[in-house]
Short mmCIF file of the N, C-alpha and C atoms (twelve columns), coordinates in Angstrom:
data_MODEL
# 
_entry.id   MODEL 
# 
loop_
_atom_site.group_PDB 
_atom_site.id 
_atom_site.type_symbol 
_atom_site.label_atom_id 
_atom_site.label_alt_id 
_atom_site.label_comp_id 
_atom_site.label_asym_id 
_atom_site.label_seq_id 
_atom_site.Cartn_x 
_atom_site.Cartn_y 
_atom_site.Cartn_z 
_atom_site.pdbx_PDB_model_num 
ATOM 1   N N  . MET A 1  0.835  -1.217 -0.044 1 
ATOM 2   C CA . MET A 1  -0.015 -0.015 0.007  1 
ATOM 3   C C  . MET A 1  0.860  1.204  -0.022 1 
ATOM 4   N N  . ASN A 2  2.180  1.083  -0.095 1 
ATOM 5   C CA . ASN A 2  3.068  2.226  -0.163 1 
ATOM 6   C C  . ASN A 2  2.985  3.149  1.071  1 
ATOM 7   N N  . HIS A 3  2.839  2.603  2.255  1 
ATOM 8   C CA . HIS A 3  2.705  3.460  3.445  1 
ATOM 9   C C  . HIS A 3  4.104  4.104  3.644  1 
ATOM 10  N N  . ASP A 4  5.150  3.426  3.302  1 
ATOM 11  C CA . ASP A 4  6.474  4.058  3.458  1 
ATOM 12  C C  . ASP A 4  6.644  5.309  2.698  1 
ATOM 13  N N  . VAL A 5  5.987  5.491  1.557  1 
ATOM 14  C CA . VAL A 5  6.075  6.715  0.796  1 
ATOM 15  C C  . VAL A 5  5.388  7.830  1.546  1 
ATOM 16  N N  . TRP A 6  4.210  7.527  2.086  1 
ATOM 17  C CA . TRP A 6  3.438  8.509  2.866  1 
ATOM 18  C C  . TRP A 6  4.194  8.921  4.149  1 
ATOM 19  N N  . ILE A 7  4.694  7.926  4.818  1 
ATOM 20  C CA . ILE A 7  5.540  8.189  6.002  1 
ATOM 21  C C  . ILE A 7  6.649  9.184  5.717  1 
ATOM 22  N N  . GLY A 8  7.375  8.914  4.546  1 
ATOM 23  C CA . GLY A 8  8.445  9.768  4.152  1 
ATOM 24  C C  . GLY A 8  7.996  11.195 3.925  1 
ATOM 25  N N  . HIS A 9  6.903  11.353 3.117  1 
ATOM 26  C CA . HIS A 9  6.373  12.668 2.866  1 
ATOM 27  C C  . HIS A 9  5.933  13.382 4.145  1 
ATOM 28  N N  . LEU A 10 5.218  12.676 4.974  1 
ATOM 29  C CA . LEU A 10 4.753  13.296 6.192  1 
ATOM 30  C C  . LEU A 10 5.952  13.654 7.104  1 
ATOM 31  N N  . SER A 11 6.949  12.798 7.219  1 
ATOM 32  C CA . SER A 11 8.173  13.053 7.964  1 
ATOM 33  C C  . SER A 11 8.899  14.345 7.483  1 
ATOM 34  N N  . SER A 12 8.941  14.423 6.158  1 
ATOM 35  C CA . SER A 12 9.692  15.633 5.580  1 
ATOM 36  C C  . SER A 12 8.836  16.857 5.895  1 
ATOM 37  N N  . ASN A 13 7.556  16.827 5.792  1 
ATOM 38  C CA . ASN A 13 6.695  17.969 6.167  1 
ATOM 39  C C  . ASN A 13 6.801  18.355 7.628  1 
ATOM 40  N N  . LEU A 14 6.839  17.358 8.477  1 
ATOM 41  C CA . LEU A 14 6.918  17.569 9.887  1 
ATOM 42  C C  . LEU A 14 8.307  18.197 10.193 1 
ATOM 43  N N  . ALA A 15 9.378  17.655 9.520  1 
ATOM 44  C CA . ALA A 15 10.696 18.268 9.835  1 
ATOM 45  C C  . ALA A 15 10.670 19.715 9.433  1 
ATOM 46  N N  . GLU A 16 10.165 20.142 8.349  1 
ATOM 47  C CA . GLU A 16 10.109 21.509 7.934  1 
ATOM 48  C C  . GLU A 16 9.266  22.350 8.966  1 
ATOM 49  N N  . ALA A 17 8.086  21.768 9.304  1 
ATOM 50  C CA . ALA A 17 7.192  22.548 10.233 1 
ATOM 51  C C  . ALA A 17 7.872  22.756 11.611 1 
ATOM 52  N N  . TYR A 18 8.475  21.657 12.097 1 
ATOM 53  C CA . TYR A 18 9.146  21.787 13.350 1 
ATOM 54  C C  . TYR A 18 10.281 22.771 13.281 1 
ATOM 55  N N  . PHE A 19 11.035 22.828 12.209 1 
ATOM 56  C CA . PHE A 19 12.110 23.755 12.050 1 
ATOM 57  C C  . PHE A 19 11.591 25.207 12.027 1 
ATOM 58  N N  . GLU A 20 10.462 25.429 11.304 1 
ATOM 59  C CA . GLU A 20 9.934  26.727 11.250 1 
ATOM 60  C C  . GLU A 20 9.359  27.212 12.538 1 
ATOM 61  N N  . THR A 21 8.997  26.329 13.415 1 
ATOM 62  C CA . THR A 21 8.448  26.719 14.740 1 
ATOM 63  C C  . THR A 21 9.477  26.671 15.895 1 
ATOM 64  N N  . GLY A 22 10.780 26.443 15.435 1 
ATOM 65  C CA . GLY A 22 11.869 26.467 16.373 1 
ATOM 66  C C  . GLY A 22 12.081 25.203 17.236 1 
ATOM 67  N N  . LYS A 23 11.490 24.166 16.791 1 
ATOM 68  C CA . LYS A 23 11.664 22.870 17.483 1 
ATOM 69  C C  . LYS A 23 12.680 22.025 16.792 1 
ATOM 70  N N  . ILE A 24 13.936 22.447 16.887 1 
ATOM 71  C CA . ILE A 24 15.049 21.951 16.084 1 
ATOM 72  C C  . ILE A 24 15.287 20.488 16.328 1 
ATOM 73  N N  . ASP A 25 15.201 20.035 17.552 1 
ATOM 74  C CA . ASP A 25 15.496 18.569 17.784 1 
ATOM 75  C C  . ASP A 25 14.501 17.692 17.099 1 
ATOM 76  N N  . LEU A 26 13.198 18.094 17.199 1 
ATOM 77  C CA . LEU A 26 12.183 17.289 16.453 1 
ATOM 78  C C  . LEU A 26 12.302 17.379 14.980 1 
ATOM 79  N N  . ALA A 27 12.703 18.569 14.547 1 
ATOM 80  C CA . ALA A 27 12.864 18.696 13.111 1 
ATOM 81  C C  . ALA A 27 14.014 17.822 12.580 1 
ATOM 82  N N  . GLU A 28 15.129 17.730 13.334 1 
ATOM 83  C CA . GLU A 28 16.165 16.837 12.999 1 
ATOM 84  C C  . GLU A 28 15.708 15.364 12.935 1 
ATOM 85  N N  . LYS A 29 14.953 14.924 13.932 1 
ATOM 86  C CA . LYS A 29 14.466 13.615 14.075 1 
ATOM 87  C C  . LYS A 29 13.626 13.270 12.800 1 
ATOM 88  N N  . PHE A 30 12.789 14.092 12.405 1 
ATOM 89  C CA . PHE A 30 11.931 13.806 11.297 1 
ATOM 90  C C  . PHE A 30 12.555 14.020 9.943  1 
ATOM 91  N N  . ALA A 31 13.643 14.803 9.902  1 
ATOM 92  C CA . ALA A 31 14.411 15.000 8.733  1 
ATOM 93  C C  . ALA A 31 15.151 13.604 8.368  1 
ATOM 94  N N  . TYR A 32 15.743 13.115 9.409  1 
ATOM 95  C CA . TYR A 32 16.465 11.813 9.172  1 
ATOM 96  C C  . TYR A 32 15.522 10.695 8.879  1 
ATOM 97  N N  . LYS A 33 14.300 10.708 9.423  1 
ATOM 98  C CA . LYS A 33 13.299 9.690  9.136  1 
ATOM 99  C C  . LYS A 33 12.884 9.780  7.651  1 
ATOM 100 N N  . ALA A 34 12.723 10.957 7.155  1 
ATOM 101 C CA . ALA A 34 12.419 11.179 5.750  1 
ATOM 102 C C  . ALA A 34 13.545 10.799 4.893  1 
ATOM 103 N N  . ILE A 35 14.786 11.118 5.227  1 
ATOM 104 C CA . ILE A 35 15.919 10.836 4.341  1 
ATOM 105 C C  . ILE A 35 16.046 9.287  4.312  1 
ATOM 106 N N  . ASN A 36 15.765 8.637  5.448  1 
ATOM 107 C CA . ASN A 36 15.903 7.141  5.450  1 
ATOM 108 C C  . ASN A 36 14.746 6.486  4.811  1 
ATOM 109 N N  . SER A 37 13.826 7.194  4.346  1 
ATOM 110 C CA . SER A 37 12.636 6.568  3.642  1 
ATOM 111 C C  . SER A 37 13.030 5.894  2.320  1 
ATOM 112 N N  . GLU A 38 14.145 6.293  1.789  1 
ATOM 113 C CA . GLU A 38 14.684 5.775  0.606  1 
ATOM 114 C C  . GLU A 38 13.727 5.907  -0.659 1 
ATOM 115 N N  . HIS A 39 12.766 6.763  -0.601 1 
ATOM 116 C CA . HIS A 39 11.912 7.087  -1.792 1 
ATOM 117 C C  . HIS A 39 12.610 8.240  -2.534 1 
ATOM 118 N N  . PRO A 40 12.908 8.148  -3.835 1 
ATOM 119 C CA . PRO A 40 13.713 9.086  -4.477 1 
ATOM 120 C C  . PRO A 40 13.249 10.614 -4.466 1 
ATOM 121 N N  . THR A 41 11.998 10.819 -4.275 1 
ATOM 122 C CA . THR A 41 11.417 12.183 -4.252 1 
ATOM 123 C C  . THR A 41 11.457 12.840 -2.877 1 
ATOM 124 N N  . ILE A 42 11.700 12.147 -1.879 1 
ATOM 125 C CA . ILE A 42 11.669 12.718 -0.546 1 
ATOM 126 C C  . ILE A 42 12.939 13.296 -0.020 1 
ATOM 127 N N  . PRO A 43 14.061 12.569 -0.050 1 
ATOM 128 C CA . PRO A 43 15.258 13.137 0.596  1 
ATOM 129 C C  . PRO A 43 15.747 14.451 0.176  1 
ATOM 130 N N  . PRO A 44 15.555 14.967 -1.005 1 
ATOM 131 C CA . PRO A 44 16.099 16.358 -1.248 1 
ATOM 132 C C  . PRO A 44 15.400 17.403 -0.439 1 
ATOM 133 N N  . TYR A 45 14.156 17.251 -0.062 1 
ATOM 134 C CA . TYR A 45 13.528 18.285 0.820  1 
ATOM 135 C C  . TYR A 45 13.965 18.163 2.231  1 
ATOM 136 N N  . ALA A 46 14.121 16.881 2.688  1 
ATOM 137 C CA . ALA A 46 14.535 16.669 4.044  1 
ATOM 138 C C  . ALA A 46 16.002 17.059 4.218  1 
ATOM 139 N N  . ILE A 47 16.821 16.816 3.132  1 
ATOM 140 C CA . ILE A 47 18.222 17.267 3.279  1 
ATOM 141 C C  . ILE A 47 18.376 18.784 3.341  1 
ATOM 142 N N  . TYR A 48 17.560 19.416 2.589  1 
ATOM 143 C CA . TYR A 48 17.521 20.922 2.674  1 
ATOM 144 C C  . TYR A 48 17.196 21.351 4.050  1 
ATOM 145 N N  . THR A 49 16.127 20.826 4.676  1 
ATOM 146 C CA . THR A 49 15.791 21.155 6.058  1 
ATOM 147 C C  . THR A 49 16.914 20.763 7.013  1 
ATOM 148 N N  . LEU A 50 17.553 19.700 6.779  1 
ATOM 149 C CA . LEU A 50 18.700 19.316 7.679  1 
ATOM 150 C C  . LEU A 50 19.801 20.395 7.519  1 
ATOM 151 N N  . GLY A 51 20.021 20.863 6.345  1 
ATOM 152 C CA . GLY A 51 21.090 21.859 6.183  1 
ATOM 153 C C  . GLY A 51 20.653 23.204 6.898  1 
ATOM 154 N N  . GLN A 52 19.367 23.460 6.962  1 
ATOM 155 C CA . GLN A 52 18.889 24.663 7.672  1 
ATOM 156 C C  . GLN A 52 19.110 24.415 9.221  1 
ATOM 157 N N  . ILE A 53 18.842 23.201 9.590  1 
ATOM 158 C CA . ILE A 53 18.933 22.886 11.071 1 
ATOM 159 C C  . ILE A 53 20.408 23.061 11.434 1 
ATOM 160 N N  . HIS A 54 21.376 22.582 10.677 1 
ATOM 161 C CA . HIS A 54 22.783 22.737 10.991 1 
ATOM 162 C C  . HIS A 54 23.174 24.231 10.960 1 
ATOM 163 N N  . ALA A 55 22.641 24.894 10.022 1 
ATOM 164 C CA . ALA A 55 22.986 26.424 9.997  1 
ATOM 165 C C  . ALA A 55 22.438 27.145 11.213 1 
ATOM 166 N N  . ALA A 56 21.253 26.773 11.625 1 
ATOM 167 C CA . ALA A 56 20.695 27.386 12.820 1 
ATOM 168 C C  . ALA A 56 21.401 27.098 14.055 1 
ATOM 169 N N  . ARG A 57 22.159 25.942 14.070 1 
ATOM 170 C CA . ARG A 57 22.991 25.510 15.253 1 
ATOM 171 C C  . ARG A 57 24.426 26.081 15.036 1 
ATOM 172 N N  . ASN A 58 24.629 26.912 14.001 1 
ATOM 173 C CA . ASN A 58 25.963 27.510 13.714 1 
ATOM 174 C C  . ASN A 58 26.966 26.516 13.345 1 
ATOM 175 N N  . ASN A 59 26.538 25.413 12.798 1 
ATOM 176 C CA . ASN A 59 27.451 24.349 12.387 1 
ATOM 177 C C  . ASN A 59 27.466 24.428 10.793 1 
ATOM 178 N N  . PHE A 60 28.207 25.376 10.367 1 
ATOM 179 C CA . PHE A 60 28.155 25.701 8.936  1 
ATOM 180 C C  . PHE A 60 28.848 24.650 8.067  1 
ATOM 181 N N  . ASP A 61 29.801 23.880 8.667  1 
ATOM 182 C CA . ASP A 61 30.467 22.819 7.852  1 
ATOM 183 C C  . ASP A 61 29.438 21.683 7.539  1 
ATOM 184 N N  . LEU A 62 28.651 21.348 8.556  1 
ATOM 185 C CA . LEU A 62 27.679 20.294 8.325  1 
ATOM 186 C C  . LEU A 62 26.576 20.815 7.445  1 
ATOM 187 N N  . ALA A 63 26.157 22.056 7.649  1 
ATOM 188 C CA . ALA A 63 25.172 22.675 6.762  1 
ATOM 189 C C  . ALA A 63 25.600 22.624 5.313  1 
ATOM 190 N N  . GLU A 64 26.852 23.021 5.010  1 
ATOM 191 C CA . GLU A 64 27.354 23.034 3.675  1 
ATOM 192 C C  . GLU A 64 27.341 21.566 3.058  1 
ATOM 193 N N  . GLN A 65 27.757 20.636 3.966  1 
ATOM 194 C CA . GLN A 65 27.778 19.189 3.485  1 
ATOM 195 C C  . GLN A 65 26.347 18.728 3.131  1 
ATOM 196 N N  . ALA A 66 25.336 19.130 3.951  1 
ATOM 197 C CA . ALA A 66 23.994 18.732 3.626  1 
ATOM 198 C C  . ALA A 66 23.513 19.324 2.303  1 
ATOM 199 N N  . PHE A 67 23.739 20.647 2.191  1 
ATOM 200 C CA . PHE A 67 23.306 21.322 0.944  1 
ATOM 201 C C  . PHE A 67 24.042 20.701 -0.277 1 
ATOM 202 N N  . GLN A 68 25.297 20.420 -0.160 1 
ATOM 203 C CA . GLN A 68 26.085 19.829 -1.222 1 
ATOM 204 C C  . GLN A 68 25.543 18.384 -1.516 1 
ATOM 205 N N  . GLN A 69 25.120 17.700 -0.504 1 
ATOM 206 C CA . GLN A 69 24.552 16.376 -0.780 1 
ATOM 207 C C  . GLN A 69 23.277 16.439 -1.492 1 
ATOM 208 N N  . GLY A 70 22.517 17.510 -1.218 1 
ATOM 209 C CA . GLY A 70 21.199 17.535 -1.871 1 
ATOM 210 C C  . GLY A 70 21.192 18.079 -3.215 1 
ATOM 211 N N  . ILE A 71 22.234 18.799 -3.663 1 
ATOM 212 C CA . ILE A 71 22.232 19.471 -5.034 1 
ATOM 213 C C  . ILE A 71 22.225 18.354 -6.132 1 
ATOM 214 N N  . PRO A 72 23.036 17.380 -6.071 1 
ATOM 215 C CA . PRO A 72 22.920 16.354 -7.189 1 
ATOM 216 C C  . PRO A 72 21.597 15.558 -7.299 1 
ATOM 217 N N  . VAL A 73 20.913 15.477 -6.090 1 
ATOM 218 C CA . VAL A 73 19.706 14.726 -6.082 1 
ATOM 219 C C  . VAL A 73 18.560 15.465 -6.815 1 
ATOM 220 N N  . VAL A 74 18.588 16.782 -6.688 1 
ATOM 221 C CA . VAL A 74 17.546 17.566 -7.310 1 
ATOM 222 C C  . VAL A 74 17.720 17.533 -8.791 1 
# 
């Protein structure tokens, strides 16, 4: 029934929503859940959110790595 696809999409959306509301730890949890969904259309969005999370934590090296990882996927 492709529940894994829906879980991946929902996890990516939750990661973005939690990031936008300042709940960084929850955002990170759901970003990784979306990235691990292994559905080809989901990881780019979650990777972008993960890059934003790293930047918000002033970890610019990890942020750059996340953004660089997501570029070829798009």
